[in-house]
């Protein structure tokens, strides 16, 4: 699985003008299941993200995790993270098929919640508008294939 994680002071997702997920301080997690991914990758990624020490401590160092600061996660499916860009038109053949992608996206969100983080979501497969205030800015790329 792949994820693009952004530390935010706020973020929200709207679909057809209605807010489907919104958080204050925490992480916006754009996530994509890849072909061959299983619950194992989903669970590893969830643990990695909630424990990633990218929030400031009292000495202004990135030394605290999402759990440490009591932040929330806005989890949004984004199959375009699987983009293959050899040419000028991206291909997405390495993304998990939609049914499997949705299942793993939902499993990932549930795992983040199980790890003690409040979770808000986008809508899988929908045309979404994502708004965020990137804090830092801090943006981290994660890929379970890279370990």
PDB file of C-alpha atoms in Angstrom:
ATOM      1  CA  UNK A   1       0.000   0.000   0.000  1.00  0.00           C
ATOM      2  CA  UNK A   2       1.051   3.554  -0.567  1.00  0.00           C
ATOM      3  CA  UNK A   3       0.245   6.643   1.440  1.00  0.00           C
ATOM      4  CA  UNK A   4       0.953  10.329   1.241  1.00  0.00           C
ATOM      5  CA  UNK A   5       0.747  11.715   4.771  1.00  0.00           C
ATOM      6  CA  UNK A   6       0.388  15.415   5.488  1.00  0.00           C
ATOM      7  CA  UNK A   7       0.496  16.996   8.930  1.00  0.00           C
ATOM      8  CA  UNK A   8      -2.438  19.402   9.053  1.00  0.00           C
ATOM      9  CA  UNK A   9      -3.986  21.969  11.333  1.00  0.00           C
ATOM     10  CA  UNK A  10      -7.301  21.166   9.619  1.00  0.00           C
ATOM     11  CA  UNK A  11      -8.640  19.170   6.677  1.00  0.00           C
ATOM     12  CA  UNK A  12     -11.966  18.186   5.179  1.00  0.00           C
ATOM     13  CA  UNK A  13     -13.476  16.282   2.283  1.00  0.00           C
ATOM     14  CA  UNK A  14     -16.662  17.183   0.452  1.00  0.00           C
ATOM     15  CA  UNK A  15     -18.609  15.124  -2.059  1.00  0.00           C
ATOM     16  CA  UNK A  16     -21.361  16.821  -4.080  1.00  0.00           C
ATOM     17  CA  UNK A  17     -21.165  19.823  -1.754  1.00  0.00           C
ATOM     18  CA  UNK A  18     -21.621  17.800   1.454  1.00  0.00           C
ATOM     19  CA  UNK A  19     -18.825  17.379   4.009  1.00  0.00           C
ATOM     20  CA  UNK A  20     -18.119  13.646   4.418  1.00  0.00           C
ATOM     21  CA  UNK A  21     -15.111  13.917   6.719  1.00  0.00           C
ATOM     22  CA  UNK A  22     -13.418  16.686   8.667  1.00  0.00           C
ATOM     23  CA  UNK A  23     -10.658  16.943  11.272  1.00  0.00           C
ATOM     24  CA  UNK A  24      -8.817  19.617  13.213  1.00  0.00           C
ATOM     25  CA  UNK A  25      -5.153  18.956  14.044  1.00  0.00           C
ATOM     26  CA  UNK A  26      -3.772  15.647  12.826  1.00  0.00           C
ATOM     27  CA  UNK A  27      -2.945  13.860   9.597  1.00  0.00           C
ATOM     28  CA  UNK A  28      -4.483  13.834   6.150  1.00  0.00           C
ATOM     29  CA  UNK A  29      -3.718  10.361   4.785  1.00  0.00           C
ATOM     30  CA  UNK A  30      -4.135   9.776   1.060  1.00  0.00           C
ATOM     31  CA  UNK A  31      -3.987   6.007   0.627  1.00  0.00           C
ATOM     32  CA  UNK A  32      -3.879   3.535  -2.267  1.00  0.00           C
ATOM     33  CA  UNK A  33      -3.968  -0.254  -2.234  1.00  0.00           C
ATOM     34  CA  UNK A  34      -1.685  -1.867  -4.793  1.00  0.00           C
ATOM     35  CA  UNK A  35      -2.142  -5.192  -6.615  1.00  0.00           C
ATOM     36  CA  UNK A  36      -1.184  -8.029  -4.292  1.00  0.00           C
ATOM     37  CA  UNK A  37      -1.657  -6.047  -1.076  1.00  0.00           C
ATOM     38  CA  UNK A  38      -3.302  -7.812   1.863  1.00  0.00           C
ATOM     39  CA  UNK A  39      -4.448  -6.966   5.368  1.00  0.00           C
ATOM     40  CA  UNK A  40      -0.803  -7.402   6.429  1.00  0.00           C
ATOM     41  CA  UNK A  41       0.273  -4.338   4.424  1.00  0.00           C
ATOM     42  CA  UNK A  42      -2.776  -2.397   5.595  1.00  0.00           C
ATOM     43  CA  UNK A  43      -2.028  -3.125   9.246  1.00  0.00           C
ATOM     44  CA  UNK A  44       1.697  -2.314   8.884  1.00  0.00           C
ATOM     45  CA  UNK A  45       0.875   1.005   7.235  1.00  0.00           C
ATOM     46  CA  UNK A  46      -1.671   1.915   9.925  1.00  0.00           C
ATOM     47  CA  UNK A  47       0.834   1.220  12.723  1.00  0.00           C
ATOM     48  CA  UNK A  48       3.569   3.141  10.905  1.00  0.00           C
ATOM     49  CA  UNK A  49       1.385   6.205  10.375  1.00  0.00           C
ATOM     50  CA  UNK A  50      -0.085   6.499  13.880  1.00  0.00           C
ATOM     51  CA  UNK A  51       3.399   6.104  15.401  1.00  0.00           C
ATOM     52  CA  UNK A  52       5.256   8.348  12.924  1.00  0.00           C
ATOM     53  CA  UNK A  53       6.958  11.027  15.032  1.00  0.00           C
ATOM     54  CA  UNK A  54       6.271  14.139  12.965  1.00  0.00           C
ATOM     55  CA  UNK A  55       4.616  16.425  15.526  1.00  0.00           C
ATOM     56  CA  UNK A  56       6.550  19.016  17.515  1.00  0.00           C
ATOM     57  CA  UNK A  57       7.583  18.418  21.107  1.00  0.00           C
ATOM     58  CA  UNK A  58       8.317  21.102  23.738  1.00  0.00           C
ATOM     59  CA  UNK A  59      11.739  21.743  22.149  1.00  0.00           C
ATOM     60  CA  UNK A  60      10.101  22.292  18.737  1.00  0.00           C
ATOM     61  CA  UNK A  61      11.503  19.001  17.374  1.00  0.00           C
ATOM     62  CA  UNK A  62       9.490  16.482  15.371  1.00  0.00           C
ATOM     63  CA  UNK A  63       9.398  13.917  18.152  1.00  0.00           C
ATOM     64  CA  UNK A  64       5.715  13.163  18.869  1.00  0.00           C
ATOM     65  CA  UNK A  65       3.300  10.827  17.121  1.00  0.00           C
ATOM     66  CA  UNK A  66      -0.348  11.225  16.213  1.00  0.00           C
ATOM     67  CA  UNK A  67      -1.226   9.141  19.268  1.00  0.00           C
ATOM     68  CA  UNK A  68       1.032  11.284  21.501  1.00  0.00           C
ATOM     69  CA  UNK A  69      -0.693  14.529  20.470  1.00  0.00           C
ATOM     70  CA  UNK A  70      -4.238  13.122  20.442  1.00  0.00           C
ATOM     71  CA  UNK A  71      -4.701  14.108  16.803  1.00  0.00           C
ATOM     72  CA  UNK A  72      -7.172  12.736  14.271  1.00  0.00           C
ATOM     73  CA  UNK A  73      -6.750  11.194  10.838  1.00  0.00           C
ATOM     74  CA  UNK A  74      -8.681  12.059   7.695  1.00  0.00           C
ATOM     75  CA  UNK A  75      -8.287   9.004   5.462  1.00  0.00           C
ATOM     76  CA  UNK A  76      -8.968   9.507   1.762  1.00  0.00           C
ATOM     77  CA  UNK A  77      -8.687   6.878  -0.965  1.00  0.00           C
ATOM     78  CA  UNK A  78      -6.522   7.998  -3.864  1.00  0.00           C
ATOM     79  CA  UNK A  79      -5.788   5.396  -6.535  1.00  0.00           C
ATOM     80  CA  UNK A  80      -3.667   7.916  -8.450  1.00  0.00           C
ATOM     81  CA  UNK A  81      -0.841   7.211  -5.981  1.00  0.00           C
ATOM     82  CA  UNK A  82      -0.328   4.082  -8.120  1.00  0.00           C
ATOM     83  CA  UNK A  83       0.446   6.197 -11.195  1.00  0.00           C
ATOM     84  CA  UNK A  84       3.030   4.890 -13.626  1.00  0.00           C
ATOM     85  CA  UNK A  85       4.498   7.881 -15.427  1.00  0.00           C
ATOM     86  CA  UNK A  86       6.830   6.466 -18.066  1.00  0.00           C
ATOM     87  CA  UNK A  87       5.001   8.440 -20.741  1.00  0.00           C
ATOM     88  CA  UNK A  88       2.981  11.627 -20.522  1.00  0.00           C
ATOM     89  CA  UNK A  89      -0.283   9.888 -19.692  1.00  0.00           C
ATOM     90  CA  UNK A  90      -0.265   8.107 -16.310  1.00  0.00           C
ATOM     91  CA  UNK A  91      -1.255   4.465 -16.113  1.00  0.00           C
ATOM     92  CA  UNK A  92      -2.794   2.822 -13.071  1.00  0.00           C
ATOM     93  CA  UNK A  93      -2.454  -0.881 -13.775  1.00  0.00           C
ATOM     94  CA  UNK A  94      -0.527  -1.483 -10.532  1.00  0.00           C
ATOM     95  CA  UNK A  95      -3.427  -0.300  -8.355  1.00  0.00           C
ATOM     96  CA  UNK A  96      -5.579  -2.942  -6.707  1.00  0.00           C
ATOM     97  CA  UNK A  97      -8.878  -3.611  -8.481  1.00  0.00           C
ATOM     98  CA  UNK A  98     -11.638  -1.324  -7.137  1.00  0.00           C
ATOM     99  CA  UNK A  99     -13.410  -3.951  -5.031  1.00  0.00           C
ATOM    100  CA  UNK A 100     -10.164  -5.050  -3.360  1.00  0.00           C
ATOM    101  CA  UNK A 101      -8.973  -1.450  -3.059  1.00  0.00           C
ATOM    102  CA  UNK A 102     -12.145  -0.478  -1.228  1.00  0.00           C
ATOM    103  CA  UNK A 103     -11.894  -3.438   1.118  1.00  0.00           C
ATOM    104  CA  UNK A 104      -8.273  -2.629   2.020  1.00  0.00           C
ATOM    105  CA  UNK A 105      -9.027   1.098   2.333  1.00  0.00           C
ATOM    106  CA  UNK A 106     -11.802   0.319   4.811  1.00  0.00           C
ATOM    107  CA  UNK A 107      -9.569  -2.163   6.655  1.00  0.00           C
ATOM    108  CA  UNK A 108      -6.819   0.463   6.893  1.00  0.00           C
ATOM    109  CA  UNK A 109      -9.240   3.060   8.317  1.00  0.00           C
ATOM    110  CA  UNK A 110     -10.529   0.548  10.864  1.00  0.00           C
ATOM    111  CA  UNK A 111      -6.958  -0.301  11.901  1.00  0.00           C
ATOM    112  CA  UNK A 112      -6.086   3.358  12.471  1.00  0.00           C
ATOM    113  CA  UNK A 113      -9.185   3.649  14.668  1.00  0.00           C
ATOM    114  CA  UNK A 114      -8.292   0.454  16.555  1.00  0.00           C
ATOM    115  CA  UNK A 115      -4.910   2.016  17.337  1.00  0.00           C
ATOM    116  CA  UNK A 116      -6.647   4.818  19.251  1.00  0.00           C
ATOM    117  CA  UNK A 117      -6.983   7.543  16.645  1.00  0.00           C
ATOM    118  CA  UNK A 118     -10.250   9.268  15.724  1.00  0.00           C
ATOM    119  CA  UNK A 119     -10.826   8.703  11.997  1.00  0.00           C
ATOM    120  CA  UNK A 120     -12.850  10.639   9.433  1.00  0.00           C
ATOM    121  CA  UNK A 121     -13.146   9.443   5.836  1.00  0.00           C
ATOM    122  CA  UNK A 122     -13.692  10.433   2.272  1.00  0.00           C
ATOM    123  CA  UNK A 123     -15.919   8.321   0.012  1.00  0.00           C
ATOM    124  CA  UNK A 124     -14.172   5.542  -1.895  1.00  0.00           C
ATOM    125  CA  UNK A 125     -14.383   6.058  -5.652  1.00  0.00           C
ATOM    126  CA  UNK A 126     -16.169   9.397  -5.410  1.00  0.00           C
ATOM    127  CA  UNK A 127     -15.123  12.665  -7.006  1.00  0.00           C
ATOM    128  CA  UNK A 128     -13.924  14.430  -3.857  1.00  0.00           C
ATOM    129  CA  UNK A 129     -12.784  17.934  -3.008  1.00  0.00           C
ATOM    130  CA  UNK A 130     -10.056  17.823  -0.357  1.00  0.00           C
ATOM    131  CA  UNK A 131      -9.165  20.993   1.521  1.00  0.00           C
ATOM    132  CA  UNK A 132      -6.291  21.194   3.974  1.00  0.00           C
ATOM    133  CA  UNK A 133      -4.065  23.523   5.908  1.00  0.00           C
ATOM    134  CA  UNK A 134      -0.685  21.769   5.736  1.00  0.00           C
ATOM    135  CA  UNK A 135       1.167  22.389   8.993  1.00  0.00           C
ATOM    136  CA  UNK A 136       4.881  22.905   8.502  1.00  0.00           C
ATOM    137  CA  UNK A 137       4.546  21.977   5.701  1.00  0.00           C
ATOM    138  CA  UNK A 138       5.188  18.325   6.524  1.00  0.00           C
ATOM    139  CA  UNK A 139       4.489  15.752   3.812  1.00  0.00           C
ATOM    140  CA  UNK A 140       5.750  12.152   3.993  1.00  0.00           C
ATOM    141  CA  UNK A 141       5.570   9.403   1.319  1.00  0.00           C
ATOM    142  CA  UNK A 142       5.198   5.800   2.560  1.00  0.00           C
ATOM    143  CA  UNK A 143       5.160   2.576   0.569  1.00  0.00           C
ATOM    144  CA  UNK A 144       4.894  -0.835   2.227  1.00  0.00           C
ATOM    145  CA  UNK A 145       6.929  -2.330  -0.625  1.00  0.00           C
ATOM    146  CA  UNK A 146       9.858  -0.137   0.439  1.00  0.00           C
ATOM    147  CA  UNK A 147       9.579  -1.225   4.088  1.00  0.00           C
TER     148      UNK A 147
END
